Each structure stands twice: as C-alpha cells, then as structure tokens.
C-alpha cells in the first residue's frame, strides 16, 4: 500500500510539471506570433507602392448612368403617389393626418396665446391717456409754411415773381382752412379769460370741449384781406405753434410768449416783427386731452409778419418760446422750444 501511494504522488508531480511546461510553451508561441505580426506590419508599411496603386482614376466614383426624361417623370409620379404603398409624397395617410393635427393644434395654441396677451395688454392700458407718464418733456415748436422737406424751413422768393411765392401762400391757406370762422363757430365754444380750461371732473371717455381759435384773429396774416399773405409785397407772414403734449400745462400759470430775431449776423436786415393776434399762447387752450376726447381741438397759433425785410439778404431767423419750464437752447434738438429758418426776399 505504501508503494502504491508513493507511486501515485510521483505521477501527480510529473503531470503538474508537464502541464506547466506546456503552458510556458504556449505562451512563448503566442509571444512569437505577436512579434511576427508586428514585424510583418512594419514591412508592409515600408513596402513601396506599386504602379497600380498610384492610378487614382480607379478610385474616382463611377458616373451614374444618365436617366431619361421619362424615367424622371415616372420617379416624380411615384414620389407624389405610390400606388403600391398607398403613400403620398413619401407619407401614408395616417402620417399626414398626424402632422396636420399636430401643426393645427400648435398654431391654434399660439394664436390663442397671442390673442390672450393682446387682450391683457389692451385691458391694462387706457386709450385716452398714458398709463405711466412720469416725465413730460417741454414742448417743441414748428412753423408754416413748410413746403420743402429736403431743404428744411427755408423761405426764398421774389415779390414780383408770383411763381416763386405761390407755394407758400397755398401752404398757409391749406393750414388755415380748419380755422375758418364758420367752422370754429360750429365746432367749438367761445372762451374768455387767460386761465387753464381744465375738464378733469368729466368721465374719462367723455368728449371735452375746445375753445375757438378763429382765423380772422390773425389780422394781416389771416389771408382774408390779403390772399397772398404779404408775399406779393415782400412782407411775408409765417405761423408758429407749440407741439401738442397730452395733459401739459405750459408756463406754470403764466402764458408762454414768442420772440423772433436774427440768429446769425446783423439784426438790421430783419427790421420790425409783428405778431397776431398777440405774441403769447393763451392758457385757455390747455391742457390738451388727446384726439379721442378733444375731437375738435384747434391748436392756438401765433402769426409773425416781417414788414420791413431788407431785400436780397439771407437772414438766419429764429423764433423761440419763452416761459417757465420752457427749454429753447438745446444743443441736440433744434426744434425743442425754438425753430430756425432762412429768409431771403427779393424784389
């Protein structure tokens, strides 16, 4: 029994030694195979290219065979309607239905959201007055006639040449039409005094009354007696007015007045300056309540006449507003509280 056990142990040791040698041999063979592969790859990389490999023409894509017009038309017909798959433009009826349903729902939602936003906006603001108005700018000033936008407020004419000043007379006539005495009598009320005409106690939507400003009050610049407004005699008239500002009370209780003079050069060429009906803007025309409530409102005017202008002299004239809270010397806005123009009168 001892011999048998001793022999069995020897055989086991011999078997383990054989297995370990075989494993070592297989690992050695695997390493040799990997080394040979690396070496072969290196040889392939350094192997020179054959002439056939340099023929780039064979690598170019082969041109597609030209299709006839009949084939193209057939393909288009198949794309538009495939009778085999029952598809229109590559989609089945179910696919088209889902797409239309999706985009219909999307745009209906967007339209409803936009309509809701607009309703909320219109509900939150008033059509009669600004909801938030924390700053009121001083008024600007403008003049008539203003016939040439490209050249600004320039007046140049010869008194003896009707064609040179007729455009100015026509512009003044057109601007004064709403100020005709008959129109003012029908639309507006006669007001007196020199106080603000406040109507804040009325409902917000109620129409406000407006004071009359009649054309006949402009005297020699009304165009009633002299249809040429003095241009045919070399004594031109202009009209100046303040820009409308909602709820603005100019002058802080004192009427704003107008002055005109030469801006550059000698003052002798301009001569006297006459104002009609006077050189102030009466307080009874303020405040202005907006075009929805002040339907027939007529802005007050000041007519300025230059009866003794020196002929053939270019004059740079400036008319300014003067009063409390008025700014007339802004370096950035030449129409804030003043208006400038050139005046050339020829015989």
Tab-separated table of C-alpha atoms in Angstrom:
chain	number	residue	atom	x	y	z
A	1	UNK	CA	0.000	0.000	0.000
A	2	UNK	CA	2.821	2.436	0.726
A	3	UNK	CA	4.399	1.754	-2.617
A	4	UNK	CA	1.178	2.465	-4.385
A	5	UNK	CA	0.753	5.788	-2.628
A	6	UNK	CA	4.321	6.781	-3.326
A	7	UNK	CA	3.959	5.919	-6.980
A	8	UNK	CA	0.721	7.904	-7.210
A	9	UNK	CA	2.368	11.017	-5.758
A	10	UNK	CA	5.243	10.783	-8.209
A	11	UNK	CA	2.880	10.522	-11.102
A	12	UNK	CA	0.972	13.654	-9.923
A	13	UNK	CA	4.176	15.655	-9.694
A	14	UNK	CA	5.191	14.541	-13.129
A	15	UNK	CA	1.802	15.565	-14.537
A	16	UNK	CA	1.951	19.023	-12.980
A	17	UNK	CA	5.444	19.583	-14.372
A	18	UNK	CA	4.310	18.589	-17.827
A	19	UNK	CA	1.300	20.951	-17.706
A	20	UNK	CA	3.465	23.884	-16.596
A	21	UNK	CA	5.918	23.226	-19.446
A	22	UNK	CA	3.104	23.071	-21.954
A	23	UNK	CA	1.686	26.378	-20.648
A	24	UNK	CA	5.066	28.033	-20.870
A	25	UNK	CA	5.466	26.706	-24.383
A	26	UNK	CA	2.057	28.020	-25.479
A	27	UNK	CA	2.782	31.443	-24.021
A	28	UNK	CA	6.119	31.540	-25.804
A	29	UNK	CA	4.451	30.628	-29.099
A	30	UNK	CA	1.828	33.364	-28.607
A	31	UNK	CA	4.516	35.970	-27.985
A	32	UNK	CA	6.412	34.825	-31.067
A	33	UNK	CA	3.234	35.130	-33.176
A	34	UNK	CA	2.584	38.677	-31.957
A	35	UNK	CA	6.164	39.708	-32.669
A	36	UNK	CA	5.963	38.278	-36.170
A	37	UNK	CA	2.721	40.198	-36.838
A	38	UNK	CA	4.277	43.481	-35.725
A	39	UNK	CA	7.327	42.824	-37.867
A	40	UNK	CA	5.139	41.987	-40.892
A	41	UNK	CA	3.132	45.194	-40.425
A	42	UNK	CA	6.344	47.178	-40.346
A	43	UNK	CA	7.477	45.515	-43.573
A	44	UNK	CA	4.127	46.274	-45.206
A	45	UNK	CA	4.319	49.937	-44.135
A	46	UNK	CA	7.769	50.330	-45.644
A	47	UNK	CA	6.962	48.367	-48.766
A	48	UNK	CA	6.996	50.674	-51.846
A	49	UNK	CA	3.686	51.358	-53.634
A	50	UNK	CA	3.099	49.553	-56.846
A	51	UNK	CA	2.240	51.406	-60.050
A	52	UNK	CA	-1.291	50.174	-59.913
A	53	UNK	CA	-1.769	51.799	-56.513
A	54	UNK	CA	-0.838	55.198	-57.962
A	55	UNK	CA	-3.618	55.023	-60.517
A	56	UNK	CA	-6.062	57.399	-58.854
A	57	UNK	CA	-8.559	57.137	-61.661
A	58	UNK	CA	-9.757	53.795	-60.375
A	59	UNK	CA	-10.607	55.398	-57.005
A	60	UNK	CA	-12.894	58.036	-58.535
A	61	UNK	CA	-16.603	57.344	-58.201
A	62	UNK	CA	-18.070	55.903	-61.316
A	63	UNK	CA	-20.506	58.249	-63.062
A	64	UNK	CA	-24.112	57.410	-62.585
A	65	UNK	CA	-25.913	56.407	-65.723
A	66	UNK	CA	-27.944	59.219	-67.209
A	67	UNK	CA	-31.625	58.929	-66.668
A	68	UNK	CA	-34.062	59.737	-69.370
A	69	UNK	CA	-36.796	62.315	-69.005
A	70	UNK	CA	-39.383	59.555	-68.996
A	71	UNK	CA	-37.656	57.861	-66.047
A	72	UNK	CA	-37.509	61.137	-64.107
A	73	UNK	CA	-41.199	61.758	-64.699
A	74	UNK	CA	-42.006	58.226	-63.540
A	75	UNK	CA	-39.979	58.733	-60.372
A	76	UNK	CA	-41.767	62.016	-59.718
A	77	UNK	CA	-45.141	60.356	-60.192
A	78	UNK	CA	-44.107	57.574	-57.850
A	79	UNK	CA	-42.986	60.142	-55.255
A	80	UNK	CA	-46.237	62.043	-55.492
A	81	UNK	CA	-48.382	58.919	-55.331
A	82	UNK	CA	-47.091	55.422	-54.722
A	83	UNK	CA	-49.911	53.064	-55.630
A	84	UNK	CA	-48.168	50.046	-54.100
A	85	UNK	CA	-47.628	51.517	-50.616
A	86	UNK	CA	-50.544	53.978	-50.816
A	87	UNK	CA	-48.222	56.884	-49.890
A	88	UNK	CA	-48.453	60.498	-50.932
A	89	UNK	CA	-45.105	62.310	-51.105
A	90	UNK	CA	-43.462	59.567	-49.100
A	91	UNK	CA	-46.016	59.534	-46.294
A	92	UNK	CA	-49.065	57.464	-45.593
A	93	UNK	CA	-52.462	58.930	-44.884
A	94	UNK	CA	-52.063	58.295	-41.183
A	95	UNK	CA	-48.714	60.094	-41.120
A	96	UNK	CA	-50.150	63.132	-42.929
A	97	UNK	CA	-53.141	63.198	-40.577
A	98	UNK	CA	-50.886	63.225	-37.519
A	99	UNK	CA	-48.731	66.017	-38.955
A	100	UNK	CA	-51.745	68.172	-39.795
A	101	UNK	CA	-53.239	67.535	-36.389
A	102	UNK	CA	-50.011	68.483	-34.628
A	103	UNK	CA	-49.452	71.729	-36.519
A	104	UNK	CA	-53.121	72.702	-36.312
A	105	UNK	CA	-53.026	72.294	-32.550
A	106	UNK	CA	-49.703	74.169	-32.350
A	107	UNK	CA	-50.830	77.196	-34.321
A	108	UNK	CA	-54.213	77.328	-32.622
A	109	UNK	CA	-52.407	77.403	-29.285
A	110	UNK	CA	-50.006	80.140	-30.455
A	111	UNK	CA	-52.869	82.230	-31.850
A	112	UNK	CA	-54.838	81.841	-28.627
A	113	UNK	CA	-51.802	82.793	-26.529
A	114	UNK	CA	-51.151	85.890	-28.689
A	115	UNK	CA	-54.817	86.912	-28.518
A	116	UNK	CA	-54.788	86.468	-24.752
A	117	UNK	CA	-51.662	88.612	-24.389
A	118	UNK	CA	-53.169	91.351	-26.549
A	119	UNK	CA	-56.399	91.283	-24.547
A	120	UNK	CA	-54.471	91.629	-21.293
A	121	UNK	CA	-52.431	94.475	-22.758
A	122	UNK	CA	-55.458	96.366	-24.058
A	123	UNK	CA	-57.262	95.812	-20.782
A	124	UNK	CA	-54.371	97.215	-18.761
A	125	UNK	CA	-53.870	100.450	-20.759
A	126	UNK	CA	-56.182	103.351	-21.427
A	127	UNK	CA	-56.852	104.572	-24.976
A	128	UNK	CA	-57.247	108.114	-23.664
A	129	UNK	CA	-54.130	108.724	-21.610
A	130	UNK	CA	-50.786	107.001	-20.947
A	131	UNK	CA	-50.878	104.561	-18.039
A	132	UNK	CA	-47.397	105.606	-16.907
A	133	UNK	CA	-46.287	109.169	-17.548
A	134	UNK	CA	-43.537	110.077	-15.119
A	135	UNK	CA	-41.789	112.585	-17.368
A	136	UNK	CA	-43.283	115.281	-19.581
A	137	UNK	CA	-40.857	116.899	-21.991
A	138	UNK	CA	-41.071	120.642	-22.692
A	139	UNK	CA	-42.904	121.379	-25.931
A	140	UNK	CA	-41.320	121.625	-29.315
A	141	UNK	CA	-42.074	124.305	-31.856
A	142	UNK	CA	-42.919	124.209	-35.535
A	143	UNK	CA	-43.729	126.704	-38.259
A	144	UNK	CA	-45.645	127.082	-41.502
A	145	UNK	CA	-45.239	127.278	-44.449
A	146	UNK	CA	-43.097	124.188	-44.669
A	147	UNK	CA	-43.067	123.121	-48.292
A	148	UNK	CA	-39.601	121.685	-48.896
A	149	UNK	CA	-38.700	118.831	-46.568
A	150	UNK	CA	-35.300	118.275	-48.178
A	151	UNK	CA	-34.091	121.827	-47.503
A	152	UNK	CA	-35.752	122.336	-44.117
A	153	UNK	CA	-37.510	125.569	-43.153
A	154	UNK	CA	-36.225	127.825	-45.923
A	155	UNK	CA	-38.221	130.699	-47.407
A	156	UNK	CA	-36.808	132.324	-50.532
A	157	UNK	CA	-38.820	134.229	-53.145
A	158	UNK	CA	-39.049	137.339	-55.303
A	159	UNK	CA	-42.005	139.579	-54.573
A	160	UNK	CA	-42.507	140.335	-58.277
A	161	UNK	CA	-42.402	136.660	-59.303
A	162	UNK	CA	-45.712	135.024	-58.423
A	163	UNK	CA	-44.457	131.509	-59.176
A	164	UNK	CA	-41.702	131.838	-56.550
A	165	UNK	CA	-44.011	132.543	-53.596
A	166	UNK	CA	-47.335	130.979	-54.645
A	167	UNK	CA	-46.420	127.658	-52.970
A	168	UNK	CA	-46.012	129.415	-49.612
A	169	UNK	CA	-49.384	131.112	-49.897
A	170	UNK	CA	-51.082	127.841	-50.829
A	171	UNK	CA	-49.495	126.039	-47.858
A	172	UNK	CA	-50.711	128.720	-45.437
A	173	UNK	CA	-54.197	128.682	-46.943
A	174	UNK	CA	-54.456	124.905	-46.580
A	175	UNK	CA	-53.287	125.011	-42.971
A	176	UNK	CA	-55.774	127.730	-42.002
A	177	UNK	CA	-58.858	126.063	-43.503
A	178	UNK	CA	-59.910	124.385	-40.196
A	179	UNK	CA	-59.587	127.804	-38.512
A	180	UNK	CA	-62.263	129.463	-40.667
A	181	UNK	CA	-64.663	131.448	-38.508
A	182	UNK	CA	-67.703	129.445	-39.623
A	183	UNK	CA	-66.021	126.123	-38.859
A	184	UNK	CA	-64.943	127.303	-35.417
A	185	UNK	CA	-68.447	128.598	-34.609
A	186	UNK	CA	-69.955	125.191	-35.425
A	187	UNK	CA	-67.391	123.007	-33.665
A	188	UNK	CA	-66.041	124.867	-30.662
A	189	UNK	CA	-67.183	127.160	-27.893
A	190	UNK	CA	-66.300	130.784	-27.260
A	191	UNK	CA	-63.955	131.074	-24.292
A	192	UNK	CA	-62.761	134.157	-22.439
A	193	UNK	CA	-60.049	134.873	-19.936
A	194	UNK	CA	-56.497	133.627	-19.639
A	195	UNK	CA	-56.804	130.582	-17.370
A	196	UNK	CA	-56.384	126.855	-17.905
A	197	UNK	CA	-59.551	125.198	-19.218
A	198	UNK	CA	-59.468	122.034	-17.085
A	199	UNK	CA	-62.142	119.374	-17.572
A	200	UNK	CA	-60.818	116.631	-15.315
A	201	UNK	CA	-64.112	116.179	-13.488
A	202	UNK	CA	-65.717	114.500	-16.523
A	203	UNK	CA	-65.666	110.785	-17.194
A	204	UNK	CA	-62.516	109.519	-18.817
A	205	UNK	CA	-64.271	108.704	-22.107
A	206	UNK	CA	-66.372	111.870	-22.213
A	207	UNK	CA	-65.688	114.307	-25.044
A	208	UNK	CA	-64.005	117.542	-23.972
A	209	UNK	CA	-64.995	120.944	-25.246
A	210	UNK	CA	-62.478	123.033	-27.140
A	211	UNK	CA	-62.110	126.786	-27.292
A	212	UNK	CA	-62.432	128.639	-30.576
A	213	UNK	CA	-59.423	129.972	-32.401
A	214	UNK	CA	-60.667	131.966	-35.371
A	215	UNK	CA	-58.728	132.716	-38.482
A	216	UNK	CA	-59.839	136.329	-38.513
A	217	UNK	CA	-57.884	136.915	-35.299
A	218	UNK	CA	-54.636	136.648	-37.277
A	219	UNK	CA	-55.233	140.073	-38.814
A	220	UNK	CA	-52.972	140.860	-41.761
A	221	UNK	CA	-51.696	137.259	-41.768
A	222	UNK	CA	-55.161	135.665	-41.880
A	223	UNK	CA	-55.303	135.556	-45.670
A	224	UNK	CA	-58.823	137.019	-45.633
A	225	UNK	CA	-57.976	140.506	-46.857
A	226	UNK	CA	-54.642	139.692	-48.452
A	227	UNK	CA	-54.871	136.295	-50.148
A	228	UNK	CA	-51.123	136.369	-50.774
A	229	UNK	CA	-50.243	136.634	-47.049
A	230	UNK	CA	-47.956	139.588	-47.802
A	231	UNK	CA	-45.603	137.658	-50.114
A	232	UNK	CA	-46.544	139.687	-53.188
A	233	UNK	CA	-45.498	142.843	-51.333
A	234	UNK	CA	-42.272	141.485	-49.869
A	235	UNK	CA	-43.755	141.394	-46.356
A	236	UNK	CA	-44.141	137.660	-45.669
A	237	UNK	CA	-46.092	136.002	-42.879
A	238	UNK	CA	-45.368	132.742	-41.095
A	239	UNK	CA	-47.294	130.761	-38.484
A	240	UNK	CA	-45.737	129.220	-35.379
A	241	UNK	CA	-47.262	126.896	-32.815
A	242	UNK	CA	-46.345	124.650	-29.916
A	243	UNK	CA	-46.486	120.899	-30.343
A	244	UNK	CA	-49.314	119.165	-28.545
A	245	UNK	CA	-48.498	117.324	-25.320
A	246	UNK	CA	-51.205	115.370	-23.537
A	247	UNK	CA	-52.120	116.989	-20.230
A	248	UNK	CA	-49.314	119.562	-20.411
A	249	UNK	CA	-49.814	122.930	-18.683
A	250	UNK	CA	-47.345	125.361	-20.294
A	251	UNK	CA	-45.877	128.290	-18.415
A	252	UNK	CA	-46.880	127.031	-14.956
A	253	UNK	CA	-49.736	129.532	-14.804
A	254	UNK	CA	-48.079	132.252	-16.911
A	255	UNK	CA	-48.638	132.417	-20.689
A	256	UNK	CA	-45.714	131.339	-22.859
A	257	UNK	CA	-44.638	134.096	-25.236
A	258	UNK	CA	-42.915	134.064	-28.630
A	259	UNK	CA	-39.950	136.129	-29.766
A	260	UNK	CA	-38.276	136.198	-33.189
A	261	UNK	CA	-34.926	137.647	-34.167
A	262	UNK	CA	-31.804	137.162	-36.239
A	263	UNK	CA	-29.827	134.146	-35.112
A	264	UNK	CA	-26.649	134.974	-37.024
A	265	UNK	CA	-25.472	138.304	-38.382
A	266	UNK	CA	-26.787	141.838	-38.166
A	267	UNK	CA	-30.307	142.486	-36.866
A	268	UNK	CA	-30.854	145.479	-39.146
A	269	UNK	CA	-31.782	143.341	-42.151
A	270	UNK	CA	-34.834	141.844	-40.408
A	271	UNK	CA	-36.434	145.084	-39.261
A	272	UNK	CA	-39.624	145.116	-37.233
A	273	UNK	CA	-41.549	141.979	-36.312
A	274	UNK	CA	-45.340	141.996	-35.872
A	275	UNK	CA	-47.338	139.309	-34.048
A	276	UNK	CA	-51.038	138.397	-34.472
A	277	UNK	CA	-53.273	138.198	-32.519
A	278	UNK	CA	-50.531	138.618	-29.904
A	279	UNK	CA	-47.186	137.049	-29.114
A	280	UNK	CA	-48.475	134.683	-26.399
A	281	UNK	CA	-50.239	131.337	-26.271
A	282	UNK	CA	-53.344	131.871	-24.182
A	283	UNK	CA	-53.768	129.449	-21.278
A	284	UNK	CA	-57.407	128.709	-22.103
A	285	UNK	CA	-56.310	126.265	-24.842
A	286	UNK	CA	-54.628	123.990	-22.295
A	287	UNK	CA	-54.487	121.223	-21.208
A	288	UNK	CA	-54.889	119.067	-24.286
A	289	UNK	CA	-56.827	115.823	-23.672
A	290	UNK	CA	-55.929	113.826	-26.779
A	291	UNK	CA	-57.603	113.355	-30.141
A	292	UNK	CA	-60.146	110.815	-28.836
A	293	UNK	CA	-61.566	113.231	-26.253
A	294	UNK	CA	-60.571	116.611	-27.683
A	295	UNK	CA	-62.086	115.832	-31.068
A	296	UNK	CA	-62.380	119.377	-32.413
A	297	UNK	CA	-59.333	120.805	-30.684
A	298	UNK	CA	-57.582	123.583	-32.625
A	299	UNK	CA	-54.028	124.391	-31.616
A	300	UNK	CA	-53.519	128.104	-30.964
A	301	UNK	CA	-51.336	129.937	-33.484
A	302	UNK	CA	-49.129	132.972	-33.472
A	303	UNK	CA	-48.735	134.715	-36.828
A	304	UNK	CA	-45.439	136.504	-37.384
A	305	UNK	CA	-45.054	139.182	-40.054
A	306	UNK	CA	-41.826	140.766	-41.318
A	307	UNK	CA	-42.920	144.090	-42.877
A	308	UNK	CA	-39.507	145.652	-43.456
A	309	UNK	CA	-37.155	142.884	-44.538
A	310	UNK	CA	-34.044	144.003	-46.370
A	311	UNK	CA	-34.113	142.730	-49.946
A	312	UNK	CA	-31.578	140.274	-51.377
A	313	UNK	CA	-30.142	139.454	-47.965
A	314	UNK	CA	-30.008	135.987	-46.493
A	315	UNK	CA	-31.247	136.124	-42.922
A	316	UNK	CA	-30.995	133.327	-40.367
A	317	UNK	CA	-34.116	133.829	-38.257
A	318	UNK	CA	-35.008	132.055	-35.027
A	319	UNK	CA	-38.347	132.137	-33.209
A	320	UNK	CA	-38.321	130.932	-29.597
A	321	UNK	CA	-40.740	130.072	-26.843
A	322	UNK	CA	-40.140	131.860	-23.559
A	323	UNK	CA	-41.687	130.932	-20.241
A	324	UNK	CA	-41.415	128.863	-17.099
A	325	UNK	CA	-40.366	125.285	-17.744
A	326	UNK	CA	-39.507	126.017	-21.384
A	327	UNK	CA	-36.198	124.894	-22.906
A	328	UNK	CA	-35.206	126.762	-26.061
A	329	UNK	CA	-31.433	126.323	-26.238
A	330	UNK	CA	-30.964	122.564	-26.544
A	331	UNK	CA	-27.757	121.674	-28.459
A	332	UNK	CA	-29.163	118.302	-29.554
A	333	UNK	CA	-32.787	119.109	-30.505
A	334	UNK	CA	-33.155	122.192	-32.684
A	335	UNK	CA	-36.966	122.050	-32.500
A	336	UNK	CA	-37.186	121.951	-28.702
A	337	UNK	CA	-38.694	125.304	-27.785
A	338	UNK	CA	-37.474	127.031	-30.946
A	339	UNK	CA	-37.470	126.880	-34.720
A	340	UNK	CA	-34.883	128.302	-37.112
A	341	UNK	CA	-35.193	129.111	-40.811
A	342	UNK	CA	-33.547	131.181	-43.525
A	343	UNK	CA	-35.384	134.082	-45.142
A	344	UNK	CA	-34.415	135.612	-48.465
A	345	UNK	CA	-36.711	138.190	-50.033
A	346	UNK	CA	-36.009	139.560	-53.482
A	347	UNK	CA	-37.612	142.417	-55.292
